[in-house]
Amino acid sequence: MTHIPVSVIVAAGGSADDFHACLLSLRASLGLRDEVVCVLPSDRADLRAELRGEQWLKVIESPAGAGAAERWAAGVDATRHPIIILVDGDVVLSAHWLDPVLEPFGDPSVVATGPRCHNSFGPQQAELPKEAMASAAAFKAFARQWRQDHRGEFSDVDRLGPVCVAIRRDALAIAGGPTADLPWDGLAVQGRVTVAHAALVAHVASTDCGLRGEFTDEPGAPLISAALIVKDEADVLARSLDALRDLVDEIVVYDTGSTDDTVAIARAHGARVVEGYWNEHFGDARNRCLEHCRGTWALWVDADEIFTGDAKAVRAAVAAGGDARAFFVTIDNQEGHEGGSGHSTIYFPRLFRRSPSRLYGRLHEQVVDRVTGTAMVGPQLTTAVLTHVGYTALRRTVKSKAERNLRLAELAAEDVSGITAIGNLARAQIGSGHIEEAIETSRRGLEQAKENSHRVLFLKILADAYLALKRLTEANETIEELRRIASTAFTVDEHEVKLRFAEGDYERALEIVAALPESGMNDLLYGVGKGRFAGLHIDALSRLDRNQEAAEQLRRSLREGRVPVPVARMAQVLGAADGSLAEVAELLPREGVRGLLFGIAEAPPEAADELLEALWRRYPGEPTVLTVAARVGRLVPLIRAMEWSARLRQHGFAERCTLLALSGNSRRTPRERTLAAAIALEMFHDEAALPLLNEALAAVPDDQSAPVLEEMRVLAPKVSDSIELADA
């Protein structure tokens, strides 16, 4: 095929042999009208030797230490064709790779295209088997078959990697010119970015890769930067930042558009705040945050996570990190209804070397090498623990996390094809209650899955989906299929225990829980242990009328700082064993109270009030208890609303007065609303109660006016006298 003339810019790099292979494969694929400029670092005499006698290209020299952006810019300035192709110097190109890459440019809406690429960041990435990279001949044969299998396939994506791309010159200029990662945001707003699947190139990605030169630590850089992206996190941010004080050298908070006090709280706690924007993409937002960090290492923290590890031990391990590029951190998720109903643990590379890393993915983003796109991995740092309260049911509802995640997963599936996008979509669907859709997506994922870990993921999602729909036969079949491929027994047991409970086989469910380790990792690196099923354990014992054992299991969990069942269920379990909710306040350590309070407002008002009263006696003056009591107070009996109102006002929270909240609550009776407003006016002389009182009085039925007024004479005599005088 005859293609339009192009300008190829090669950033010389890699070993001398790799560079020689790149030039050899490039020359064979070019046309007579194409031009090639090679940008040569001044300190690479070994690569200069490979360019002797190569009259088909022009060589320009870049200053020592010049970054990728400067090298690309120099090459652009030295060329003239409308289509520019940027190629890293250790890329091996396959035969006829250029034709499918240039084909989309027949459409004027296309601004950039790239081939599939081994060892490249982003949606271009192609995982090649080892045998395909064994020799030049093996790669040539593999690429030929690849081209036949993917002929005519193109996908629109949101970005490409920095290794091998074709871009319209004018679009690149409008986007501001080349950058280290290339300005994909600026290019994407101008038109379409595509991947040509039939074109395949291989990136050697050695340590001498020319794209790596600028990704080094600054002299004198601090050791650890904490990086947070936030929006409307005023209820949790302060505690998260406080917990980081002894661990990190700087905190960078990237705000994506808060409307509450988040920014002020961050600044008050010493964070450097960047007031940014949100573009429906977690990876992009986190990368924008990392651009403002200076540390050699970056710790990715969410606003609803609390560092609970050993700061000195973590810093010592990081300082002695050697060749490590990342550390796995323990993330303890306090998930479930009302701050409980079980918890889970995952292990994730949240602590990583900043300069060679970036976050990739619109949702469930991953830490990857910014050039090759390979996952940043390393040893587990047991002293680094983040306690995450963001998965509690109430907080998920308030933050609309399920709906947001589903929307982002759907957008991600449009951005990038592949098994990861399908997996994220299935997880988001089941998390947002779209169970049937999750089943369909998981089945599609199983059809495409080639790696065992992907098959495990989709079978686990399927098992949970069938259990959610009470389709127990299909759940059992899926669990048995999972058993055949899982490498650890508890990868399966965590689903079987839920199946046996759903079947009513509580004895078998208890046996499975008893056999689980105290802690361990399943095939997907999620923590599995007895503690995760504490709520189910308690319920199974209770259903077998083993009430004392159920209560003792609950007490054990509370002592460990975990709230495994909802407040109403705790009241039942403890009550059946001659206990009470007051025990919860005594048993739960202070650090566990916050997780309980996040969801306590969803409990029945009587139970919530009883537990809040016990917590108040244990922790008098605790602001978080008052904050929750303000929400619950509008639902409790009038006398209790009076008590909470007095406490709130005494501690400076008059604007959250429970009497005023009750009097404005249309779900309460006109009598209750009238008395609440009258008491607030009588006791606290709060003029805000007056319009509420008038509104409530107008709603009192005529046949109840006299009894209501009589009660008012007792509870608010001065207010009742003024009403009688007005009537007179």
XYZ file of C-alpha atoms in Angstrom:
728
model
C 0.000 0.000 0.000
C 1.272 3.505 -0.846
C 0.939 5.786 2.141
C 0.958 9.537 2.613
C 4.434 10.971 3.313
C 5.322 11.158 6.995
C 7.992 12.639 9.218
C 9.501 10.067 11.569
C 11.316 11.267 14.685
C 13.455 8.681 16.447
C 14.602 9.390 19.995
C 17.867 7.468 20.058
C 18.100 5.199 23.064
C 18.460 1.657 24.314
C 21.581 -0.442 23.862
C 23.596 -0.161 20.663
C 22.176 -3.490 19.454
C 18.599 -2.444 20.238
C 19.093 0.874 18.441
C 20.575 -0.899 15.420
C 17.565 -3.251 15.283
C 15.202 -0.264 15.489
C 16.860 1.530 12.548
C 16.967 -1.654 10.487
C 13.263 -2.391 10.980
C 12.288 1.252 10.419
C 14.127 1.671 7.130
C 12.471 -1.406 5.659
C 8.992 0.035 6.315
C 9.421 3.557 4.895
C 8.484 5.042 1.556
C 10.618 7.224 -0.731
C 8.924 10.473 0.308
C 9.161 9.869 4.054
C 11.723 11.795 6.100
C 13.502 10.603 9.234
C 15.209 12.662 11.928
C 17.162 10.951 14.698
C 17.599 12.955 17.898
C 20.837 11.794 19.491
C 21.798 12.487 23.128
C 25.229 14.123 23.246
C 26.463 11.597 25.819
C 25.687 8.459 23.747
C 28.815 7.938 21.633
C 27.920 4.249 21.292
C 24.698 5.158 19.480
C 26.498 7.701 17.286
C 28.628 4.838 15.945
C 25.465 3.062 14.752
C 24.526 6.101 12.637
C 27.678 6.194 10.534
C 26.868 5.824 6.851
C 23.095 6.056 7.396
C 22.421 8.653 4.697
C 18.665 8.013 4.671
C 18.146 9.957 7.918
C 19.156 13.286 9.424
C 20.889 13.394 12.810
C 20.473 16.245 15.271
C 22.052 16.337 18.695
C 20.216 17.157 21.905
C 21.947 18.620 24.959
C 23.017 16.288 27.733
C 20.193 15.774 30.191
C 17.469 16.879 27.749
C 14.139 15.238 28.502
C 11.817 13.420 26.140
C 9.719 16.538 25.550
C 12.775 18.538 24.438
C 13.975 15.739 22.169
C 10.564 15.343 20.529
C 10.279 19.120 20.083
C 13.696 19.315 18.416
C 12.675 16.594 15.995
C 9.360 18.261 15.203
C 11.152 21.528 14.402
C 13.488 19.696 12.002
C 10.697 18.054 9.935
C 7.932 19.261 7.628
C 5.242 16.663 6.798
C 1.703 17.047 8.272
C 1.839 13.617 9.980
C 4.539 13.118 12.620
C 5.535 9.708 13.924
C 7.377 9.546 17.252
C 9.393 6.359 17.811
C 11.528 5.429 20.784
C 14.993 4.196 19.864
C 14.593 0.670 21.235
C 11.421 -0.200 19.331
C 11.443 -3.029 16.771
C 8.882 -2.480 14.012
C 7.122 -5.265 12.128
C 6.638 -5.450 8.372
C 3.786 -3.298 7.013
C 3.140 -1.737 10.449
C 2.882 1.760 9.021
C -0.010 1.221 6.599
C -2.700 0.433 9.212
C -1.346 3.197 11.481
C -1.805 5.798 8.738
C -5.118 4.483 7.405
C -7.314 6.319 10.002
C -5.886 9.686 8.913
C -8.104 9.470 5.856
C -10.756 10.708 8.286
C -10.029 14.369 9.140
C -11.516 13.880 12.623
C -8.613 11.582 13.613
C -5.756 13.444 15.308
C -3.560 10.538 16.444
C -3.130 6.814 15.933
C -0.794 4.207 17.351
C 0.031 0.539 16.803
C -0.344 -2.139 19.416
C 2.900 -2.184 21.326
C 4.669 -4.621 23.602
C 5.852 -2.793 26.754
C 3.896 0.414 26.300
C 1.677 2.386 28.625
C -2.039 2.644 27.925
C -4.505 1.018 25.526
C -1.796 0.293 22.954
C -0.349 -2.291 25.282
C -0.015 -5.805 23.833
C 1.177 -8.702 25.962
C 3.347 -10.960 23.783
C 4.340 -14.523 24.714
C 7.994 -15.131 25.533
C 8.479 -17.239 22.418
C 7.456 -14.296 20.215
C 10.356 -12.263 21.619
C 12.935 -15.041 21.471
C 14.473 -13.772 18.212
C 13.933 -11.339 15.351
C 12.606 -14.180 13.197
C 10.153 -15.272 15.913
C 8.795 -11.743 16.290
C 8.481 -11.367 12.516
C 6.431 -14.571 12.251
C 4.254 -13.681 15.229
C 3.616 -10.169 13.889
C 2.610 -11.571 10.489
C -0.050 -13.791 12.061
C -1.132 -10.951 14.355
C -1.651 -8.690 11.350
C -3.872 -11.279 9.685
C -5.893 -11.875 12.864
C -6.541 -8.149 13.448
C -6.811 -6.814 9.930
C -9.215 -3.872 9.713
C -9.611 -3.510 13.492
C -9.529 0.013 14.947
C -10.620 1.345 18.345
C -11.191 4.851 19.619
C -9.333 5.443 22.904
C -8.731 8.360 25.250
C -4.935 8.350 24.962
C -1.894 6.484 23.676
C 1.503 5.741 25.163
C 4.774 7.620 24.554
C 6.611 4.805 22.734
C 5.285 4.822 19.152
C 2.542 7.176 17.914
C 1.474 9.097 14.817
C 0.053 12.616 15.341
C -1.164 15.448 13.146
C 1.391 18.237 13.333
C -1.178 21.034 13.591
C -3.102 19.245 16.379
C 0.109 18.762 18.353
C 0.914 22.461 18.017
C -2.570 23.461 19.215
C -2.188 21.097 22.195
C 0.956 22.981 23.200
C 3.616 20.799 21.628
C 5.255 17.604 22.865
C 5.406 16.740 26.554
C 7.031 13.787 28.288
C 3.807 11.742 28.226
C 2.411 13.709 25.235
C -0.541 16.086 25.688
C -3.410 13.648 25.267
C -5.997 15.837 26.960
C -5.258 18.630 24.505
C -5.280 16.245 21.535
C -8.445 14.379 22.488
C -10.533 17.573 22.592
C -9.580 18.233 18.965
C -10.619 14.896 17.539
C -10.404 11.127 17.705
C -7.476 9.109 19.020
C -7.350 5.542 17.720
C -5.447 2.281 17.967
C -4.681 0.308 14.788
C -4.805 -3.265 16.086
C -3.269 -4.878 12.994
C -0.010 -2.960 13.482
C 2.342 -4.517 16.028
C 5.660 -3.226 17.341
C 7.898 -4.458 20.146
C 9.444 -2.159 22.746
C 12.576 -3.615 24.333
C 12.271 -1.174 27.280
C 15.783 -1.718 28.608
C 17.281 0.380 31.386
C 18.902 2.513 28.640
C 15.515 3.366 27.117
C 15.617 6.990 25.998
C 12.222 7.756 27.547
C 13.470 7.049 31.058
C 16.149 9.719 31.276
C 14.066 12.488 32.808
C 12.191 10.355 35.311
C 14.719 10.696 38.112
C 14.486 12.110 41.602
C 15.327 15.747 42.210
C 18.439 16.374 44.342
C 17.463 16.803 47.961
C 13.925 15.546 47.376
C 11.941 14.693 50.529
C 11.473 11.006 51.243
C 7.680 10.571 51.109
C 4.865 12.699 49.699
C 1.257 11.877 50.555
C -0.995 12.416 47.529
C -4.760 12.800 47.973
C -7.530 13.699 45.549
C -10.657 14.967 47.292
C -14.117 16.389 46.837
C -16.478 17.299 49.696
C -14.596 15.279 52.311
C -14.951 17.692 55.244
C -16.386 14.964 57.469
C -13.314 12.719 57.250
C -10.339 14.660 55.902
C -8.977 16.150 59.127
C -8.465 12.799 60.801
C -6.844 11.364 57.682
C -4.356 14.240 57.489
C -3.624 14.126 61.227
C -2.707 10.451 60.950
C -0.109 11.204 58.244
C 1.817 13.815 60.246
C 4.605 11.509 61.476
C 4.801 9.431 58.306
C 5.267 11.824 55.383
C 7.352 14.895 54.612
C 4.673 16.714 52.642
C 0.977 16.351 51.900
C -0.458 17.379 48.537
C -4.243 17.618 48.297
C -5.730 17.940 44.815
C -9.307 19.202 45.133
C -11.676 18.391 42.279
C -14.395 20.913 43.107
C -15.438 20.797 46.767
C -18.388 22.893 47.924
C -17.885 22.287 51.651
C -14.951 23.132 53.974
C -12.579 20.547 52.478
C -10.050 23.041 51.082
C -9.941 25.093 54.302
C -9.471 21.944 56.400
C -6.639 20.736 54.164
C -4.801 24.055 54.398
C -5.345 24.256 58.159
C -3.620 20.881 58.460
C -0.546 22.019 56.530
C -1.335 20.435 53.166
C -0.359 22.069 49.892
C -3.709 22.410 48.142
C -4.138 22.406 44.380
C -7.591 23.558 43.322
C -8.115 21.468 40.210
C -10.939 19.889 38.277
C -12.687 16.546 37.746
C -12.900 14.927 34.322
C -14.567 11.635 35.272
C -11.173 9.924 35.462
C -9.482 8.864 38.703
C -6.155 8.046 37.043
C -5.918 11.496 35.464
C -6.765 13.259 38.719
C -4.190 11.284 40.677
C -1.523 11.999 38.053
C -2.281 15.710 38.226
C -1.818 15.455 41.988
C 1.514 13.628 41.582
C 2.781 16.449 39.343
C 2.761 18.699 42.415
C 4.565 16.196 44.673
C 8.308 16.391 45.290
C 9.031 13.228 47.261
C 11.170 10.347 46.075
C 8.277 8.124 47.123
C 4.554 8.814 46.882
C 1.888 7.405 49.165
C -1.557 7.307 47.578
C -4.133 7.959 50.295
C -7.882 8.535 50.082
C -9.555 11.095 52.319
C -11.591 8.389 54.062
C -8.492 6.344 54.933
C -6.614 6.559 58.216
C -2.961 5.539 58.487
C -2.787 3.181 61.457
C 0.637 1.613 60.927
C 4.079 2.232 62.381
C 5.371 5.485 60.865
C 8.993 5.057 61.978
C 9.172 1.494 60.667
C 7.661 2.490 57.331
C 10.095 5.365 56.857
C 13.036 3.146 57.753
C 11.957 0.469 55.265
C 11.440 3.024 52.496
C 14.761 4.754 53.150
C 16.463 1.366 52.841
C 14.305 0.422 49.840
C 17.236 -0.452 47.574
C 15.966 -1.461 44.137
C 12.338 -1.711 45.256
C 9.971 0.280 43.041
C 6.874 -0.128 45.186
C 5.623 -1.552 48.473
C 2.320 -3.299 49.033
C 0.263 -1.659 51.768
C -2.489 -3.303 53.831
C -5.875 -1.664 53.275
C -8.378 -2.633 55.948
C -11.879 -1.936 54.585
C -14.542 -1.288 57.218
C -17.365 -2.268 54.922
C -21.006 -3.128 55.276
C -24.228 -1.739 56.670
C -23.923 0.717 59.586
C -20.178 0.579 59.690
C -20.136 -3.165 60.012
C -21.493 -6.429 58.619
C -18.009 -7.697 57.985
C -14.756 -6.251 56.755
C -12.188 -7.095 54.120
C -8.488 -6.630 53.634
C -6.646 -6.035 50.381
C -2.984 -5.533 49.607
C -2.105 -2.872 47.061
C 1.045 -1.019 45.903
C 0.021 2.331 47.368
C 3.597 3.365 48.219
C 5.725 3.737 45.082
C 8.643 5.587 43.566
C 7.106 8.750 42.204
C 9.179 9.700 39.154
C 8.920 6.446 37.123
C 5.283 5.801 38.063
C 1.843 6.932 37.089
C -1.752 5.913 37.760
C -3.648 4.305 34.919
C -7.382 3.726 34.662
C -10.558 5.737 34.833
C -11.761 3.490 37.694
C -9.923 0.999 39.923
C -6.752 2.699 38.778
C -3.437 0.864 38.933
C 0.108 2.031 39.670
C 2.173 1.335 36.551
C 5.522 2.112 34.989
C 4.962 5.355 33.091
C 6.802 4.067 30.009
C 6.028 0.360 29.747
C 2.664 0.257 31.527
C 3.737 -2.759 33.586
C 2.396 -2.948 37.136
C 4.625 -1.519 39.851
C 5.135 -4.325 42.346
C 7.324 -4.984 45.328
C 7.389 -6.513 48.804
C 4.580 -6.212 51.322
C 5.232 -3.606 53.996
C 3.401 -5.065 56.992
C 3.939 -1.917 59.057
C 1.946 0.215 56.570
C -1.807 -0.058 57.196
C -4.628 2.150 55.911
C -8.033 1.764 57.540
C -10.716 2.608 54.998
C -14.184 3.666 56.145
C -15.458 4.668 52.709
C -17.258 1.391 52.012
C -19.803 1.709 54.801
C -23.352 1.595 53.469
C -24.285 5.066 54.655
C -21.164 6.700 53.263
C -21.601 4.902 49.913
C -25.129 6.311 49.779
C -24.145 9.844 50.759
C -21.277 9.918 48.265
C -23.278 8.047 45.563
C -20.269 5.797 45.100
C -22.061 2.882 43.467
C -23.691 4.999 40.765
C -20.484 6.973 40.203
C -18.408 3.812 39.857
C -20.873 2.303 37.403
C -20.787 5.439 35.272
C -16.984 5.502 35.284
C -16.760 1.784 34.517
C -19.040 2.257 31.527
C -16.905 5.157 30.298
C -13.724 3.127 30.873
C -15.133 0.277 28.772
C -15.622 2.809 25.983
C -12.083 4.179 26.441
C -10.273 0.886 26.422
C -11.183 -2.560 25.184
C -9.842 -5.567 27.034
C -10.363 -7.871 29.933
C -9.522 -5.317 32.648
C -12.255 -2.948 31.474
C -14.752 -5.812 31.387
C -13.774 -6.870 34.910
C -14.149 -3.354 36.286
C -17.545 -3.021 34.613
C -18.775 -6.302 36.110
C -17.601 -5.269 39.574
C -19.292 -1.884 39.256
C -22.523 -3.480 38.066
C -22.751 -5.854 40.997
C -21.759 -3.076 43.406
C -24.592 -0.852 42.141
C -27.229 -3.589 42.225
C -27.347 -4.268 38.468
C -27.035 -7.987 39.101
C -28.346 -9.394 35.823
C -26.050 -7.056 33.878
C -23.121 -8.197 36.030
C -23.884 -11.808 35.152
C -23.955 -11.037 31.439
C -20.716 -9.029 31.629
C -18.970 -11.740 33.659
C -19.938 -14.407 31.156
C -18.517 -12.235 28.381
C -15.351 -11.838 30.423
C -15.029 -15.594 30.894
C -15.261 -16.092 27.142
C -12.369 -13.690 26.571
C -10.239 -14.565 29.626
C -6.918 -16.207 28.886
C -5.198 -15.852 32.251
C -6.258 -17.910 35.239
C -6.519 -14.818 37.470
C -9.097 -13.316 35.112
C -11.158 -16.513 35.120
C -11.039 -16.516 38.931
C -12.232 -12.902 39.017
C -15.250 -13.476 36.778
C -16.263 -16.697 38.514
C -16.148 -14.924 41.879
C -18.335 -12.103 40.555
C -20.737 -14.662 39.082
C -20.935 -16.563 42.363
C -21.795 -13.384 44.281
C -24.342 -12.369 41.642
C -26.160 -15.702 41.808
C -26.140 -15.576 45.594
C -27.596 -12.066 45.523
C -30.446 -13.338 43.325
C -30.935 -16.472 45.471
C -30.181 -18.632 42.428
C -28.463 -21.158 44.651
C -28.127 -24.001 42.162
C -26.239 -21.798 39.717
C -24.195 -20.366 42.583
C -23.191 -23.873 43.621
C -22.198 -24.816 40.060
C -20.108 -21.652 39.738
C -18.393 -22.269 43.081
C -17.486 -25.811 42.018
C -16.042 -24.480 38.752
C -14.042 -21.960 40.775
C -12.797 -24.766 43.020
C -11.265 -26.523 40.002
C -9.046 -23.569 39.058
C -8.365 -21.736 42.335
C -4.923 -22.140 43.857
C -6.039 -21.527 47.460
C -8.968 -23.207 49.207
C -10.214 -20.047 50.869
C -10.629 -18.359 47.465
C -13.578 -20.751 47.193
C -14.522 -21.021 50.859
C -15.423 -17.335 51.109
C -18.252 -17.994 48.624
C -19.252 -21.424 49.892
C -19.790 -20.125 53.417
C -22.338 -17.625 52.057
C -23.983 -20.354 49.970
C -24.408 -22.725 52.912
C -25.813 -19.910 55.033
C -28.310 -19.058 52.274
C -29.321 -22.731 52.136
C -29.947 -22.734 55.884
C -27.090 -25.129 56.581
C -25.769 -23.051 59.465
C -23.668 -25.839 60.964
C -21.743 -26.259 57.707
C -21.320 -22.481 57.396
C -19.777 -22.430 60.882
C -17.440 -25.293 59.973
C -16.144 -23.399 56.941
C -15.573 -20.218 58.951
C -13.715 -22.191 61.613
C -11.400 -23.621 58.933
C -10.489 -20.217 57.519
C -7.100 -18.753 58.485
C -6.906 -15.801 60.817
C -5.523 -13.924 57.836
C -4.373 -14.859 54.362
C -4.606 -13.835 50.714
C -6.884 -15.303 48.077
C -5.957 -15.686 44.414
C -6.749 -12.009 43.739
C -4.568 -10.723 46.624
C -7.590 -9.881 48.778
C -7.332 -10.639 52.442
C -9.431 -13.557 53.667
C -9.845 -14.570 57.287
C -12.273 -15.427 60.049
C -12.819 -11.772 60.875
C -14.374 -11.071 57.488
C -17.244 -13.420 58.325
C -17.761 -12.392 61.932
C -21.260 -11.095 61.131
C -22.269 -14.301 59.386
C -20.731 -16.307 62.246
C -22.866 -14.407 64.769
C -26.040 -14.799 62.696
C -25.471 -18.541 62.207
C -25.005 -19.074 65.950
C -28.096 -16.996 66.675
C -30.238 -18.959 64.215
C -29.132 -22.153 65.923
C -30.289 -20.621 69.252
C -26.727 -20.611 70.529
C -27.357 -17.173 71.982
C -24.556 -16.993 74.524
C -21.999 -18.021 71.877
C -23.398 -15.456 69.437
C -23.147 -12.696 72.043
C -19.608 -13.691 72.979
C -18.551 -13.664 69.308
C -20.013 -10.168 68.981
C -18.210 -8.997 72.115
C -14.925 -10.425 70.801
C -15.320 -8.506 67.531
C -16.125 -5.293 69.381
C -13.027 -5.625 71.550
C -10.997 -5.927 68.323
C -12.472 -2.650 67.110
C -14.874 -4.173 64.564
C -18.631 -3.755 64.235
C -19.736 -6.933 62.426
C -23.544 -6.533 62.458
C -26.011 -3.614 62.319
C -26.990 -1.809 65.518
C -30.488 -3.311 65.579
C -29.002 -6.800 65.219
C -26.526 -6.097 68.022
C -29.447 -5.176 70.266
C -31.158 -8.505 69.464
C -28.020 -10.623 69.924
C -27.009 -8.995 73.198
C -30.580 -8.892 74.473
C -31.026 -12.643 73.879
C -27.995 -13.197 76.132
C -29.243 -10.837 78.871
C -27.005 -8.001 77.658
C -27.661 -4.521 76.219
C -26.378 -2.004 73.697
C -24.601 -0.165 76.476
C -21.961 -2.917 76.284
C -20.975 -1.736 72.817
C -19.744 1.606 74.106
C -17.714 -0.119 76.811
C -16.198 -2.826 74.599
C -15.428 -0.927 71.397
C -12.051 0.880 71.572
C -12.069 4.556 70.759
C -10.503 4.072 67.313
C -13.429 1.852 66.335
C -16.135 4.363 67.306
C -15.863 6.419 64.115
C -16.668 3.433 61.899
C -19.759 2.762 64.014
C -20.909 6.383 63.924
C -20.738 6.583 60.123
C -23.820 4.409 59.838
C -25.567 4.599 63.179
C -28.125 7.077 61.838
C -29.591 4.277 59.723
C -30.464 2.220 62.799
C -33.994 2.367 64.290
C -34.207 5.657 66.257
C -34.681 3.972 69.635
C -31.638 1.720 69.208
C -29.527 4.547 67.769
C -30.458 6.829 70.656
C -29.691 4.157 73.251
C -26.255 3.534 71.787
C -25.486 7.234 71.371
C -26.379 7.826 75.011
C -23.991 5.074 76.070
C -21.251 6.516 73.846
C -21.864 9.985 75.315
C -21.433 8.648 78.832
C -18.201 6.957 77.764
C -16.870 9.905 75.745
C -18.548 13.086 77.088
C -18.083 16.073 74.789
C -17.042 13.951 71.790
C -17.970 16.083 68.703
C -18.517 13.110 66.382
C -21.111 11.660 68.783
C -22.904 15.021 68.840
C -22.814 15.237 65.046
C -24.606 11.910 64.688
C -26.970 12.694 67.562
C -28.030 15.843 65.690
C -29.200 13.651 62.798
C -30.894 11.097 65.031
C -32.425 13.651 67.414
C -35.191 14.743 65.070
C -36.550 11.171 65.142
C -36.513 10.391 68.868
C -39.152 11.142 71.545
C -39.496 14.775 72.526
C -37.850 14.427 75.939
C -34.745 12.883 74.329
C -34.636 15.626 71.701
C -34.596 18.143 74.582
C -31.584 16.438 76.174
C -29.600 16.280 72.932
C -30.499 19.876 72.101
C -29.104 21.072 75.440
C -25.868 19.140 74.866
C -25.460 20.427 71.325
C -25.936 24.039 72.397
C -23.615 23.634 75.371
C -20.825 22.500 73.018
C -21.331 25.175 70.368
C -23.635 23.394 67.907
C -26.771 25.534 68.285
C -27.363 25.439 64.528
C -27.873 21.670 64.809
C -30.478 21.910 67.571
C -32.536 18.716 67.617
C -35.653 20.545 68.803
C -35.566 22.819 65.768
C -34.902 19.837 63.501
C -37.840 17.961 65.029
C -40.175 20.962 64.711
C -39.321 21.258 61.016
C -39.739 17.537 60.308
C -42.985 17.023 58.373
C -43.030 13.354 59.390
C -43.624 14.264 63.051
C -47.115 15.094 64.286
C -48.256 18.743 64.524
C -48.402 18.293 68.335
C -44.753 17.148 68.515
C -43.582 19.893 66.170
C -45.462 22.570 68.137
C -44.078 21.472 71.496
C -40.537 21.155 70.151
C -40.566 24.700 68.772
C -42.144 26.062 71.942
C -39.522 24.413 74.166
C -36.676 25.739 71.986
C -38.115 29.231 72.286
C -38.733 28.893 76.044
C -35.447 27.267 77.072
C -32.987 28.810 74.642
C -34.739 32.001 73.492
C -33.959 30.943 69.908
C -35.856 33.237 67.552
C -35.395 30.656 64.768
C -38.091 28.612 66.545
C -40.785 31.277 66.113
C -41.697 30.696 62.431
C -41.519 26.944 63.033
C -43.906 27.326 65.983
C -46.399 29.340 63.939
C -46.280 26.822 61.119
C -46.740 23.865 63.478
C -49.608 25.542 65.372
C -51.438 26.161 62.123
C -51.259 22.449 61.384
C -52.744 21.342 64.732
C -56.328 20.072 64.203
C -59.001 22.102 66.012
C -60.029 19.206 68.233
C -56.411 18.896 69.489
C -55.708 22.607 70.078
C -56.755 22.633 73.741
C -54.733 19.537 74.784
C -51.666 20.848 72.933
C -51.944 24.223 74.619
C -52.302 22.514 78.009
C -49.073 20.581 77.418
C -47.389 23.777 76.320
C -48.358 25.460 79.631
C -46.392 22.767 81.450
C -43.356 22.571 79.137
C -43.134 26.178 77.938
C -45.298 28.373 80.203
C -44.007 31.761 79.019
C -44.508 30.867 75.369
C -48.000 29.551 76.084
C -48.879 32.769 77.949
C -47.835 34.872 74.933
C -49.965 32.726 72.651
C -52.981 33.097 74.957
C -52.479 36.892 75.120
C -52.247 37.060 71.346
C -55.454 35.058 71.039
C -57.172 37.341 73.553
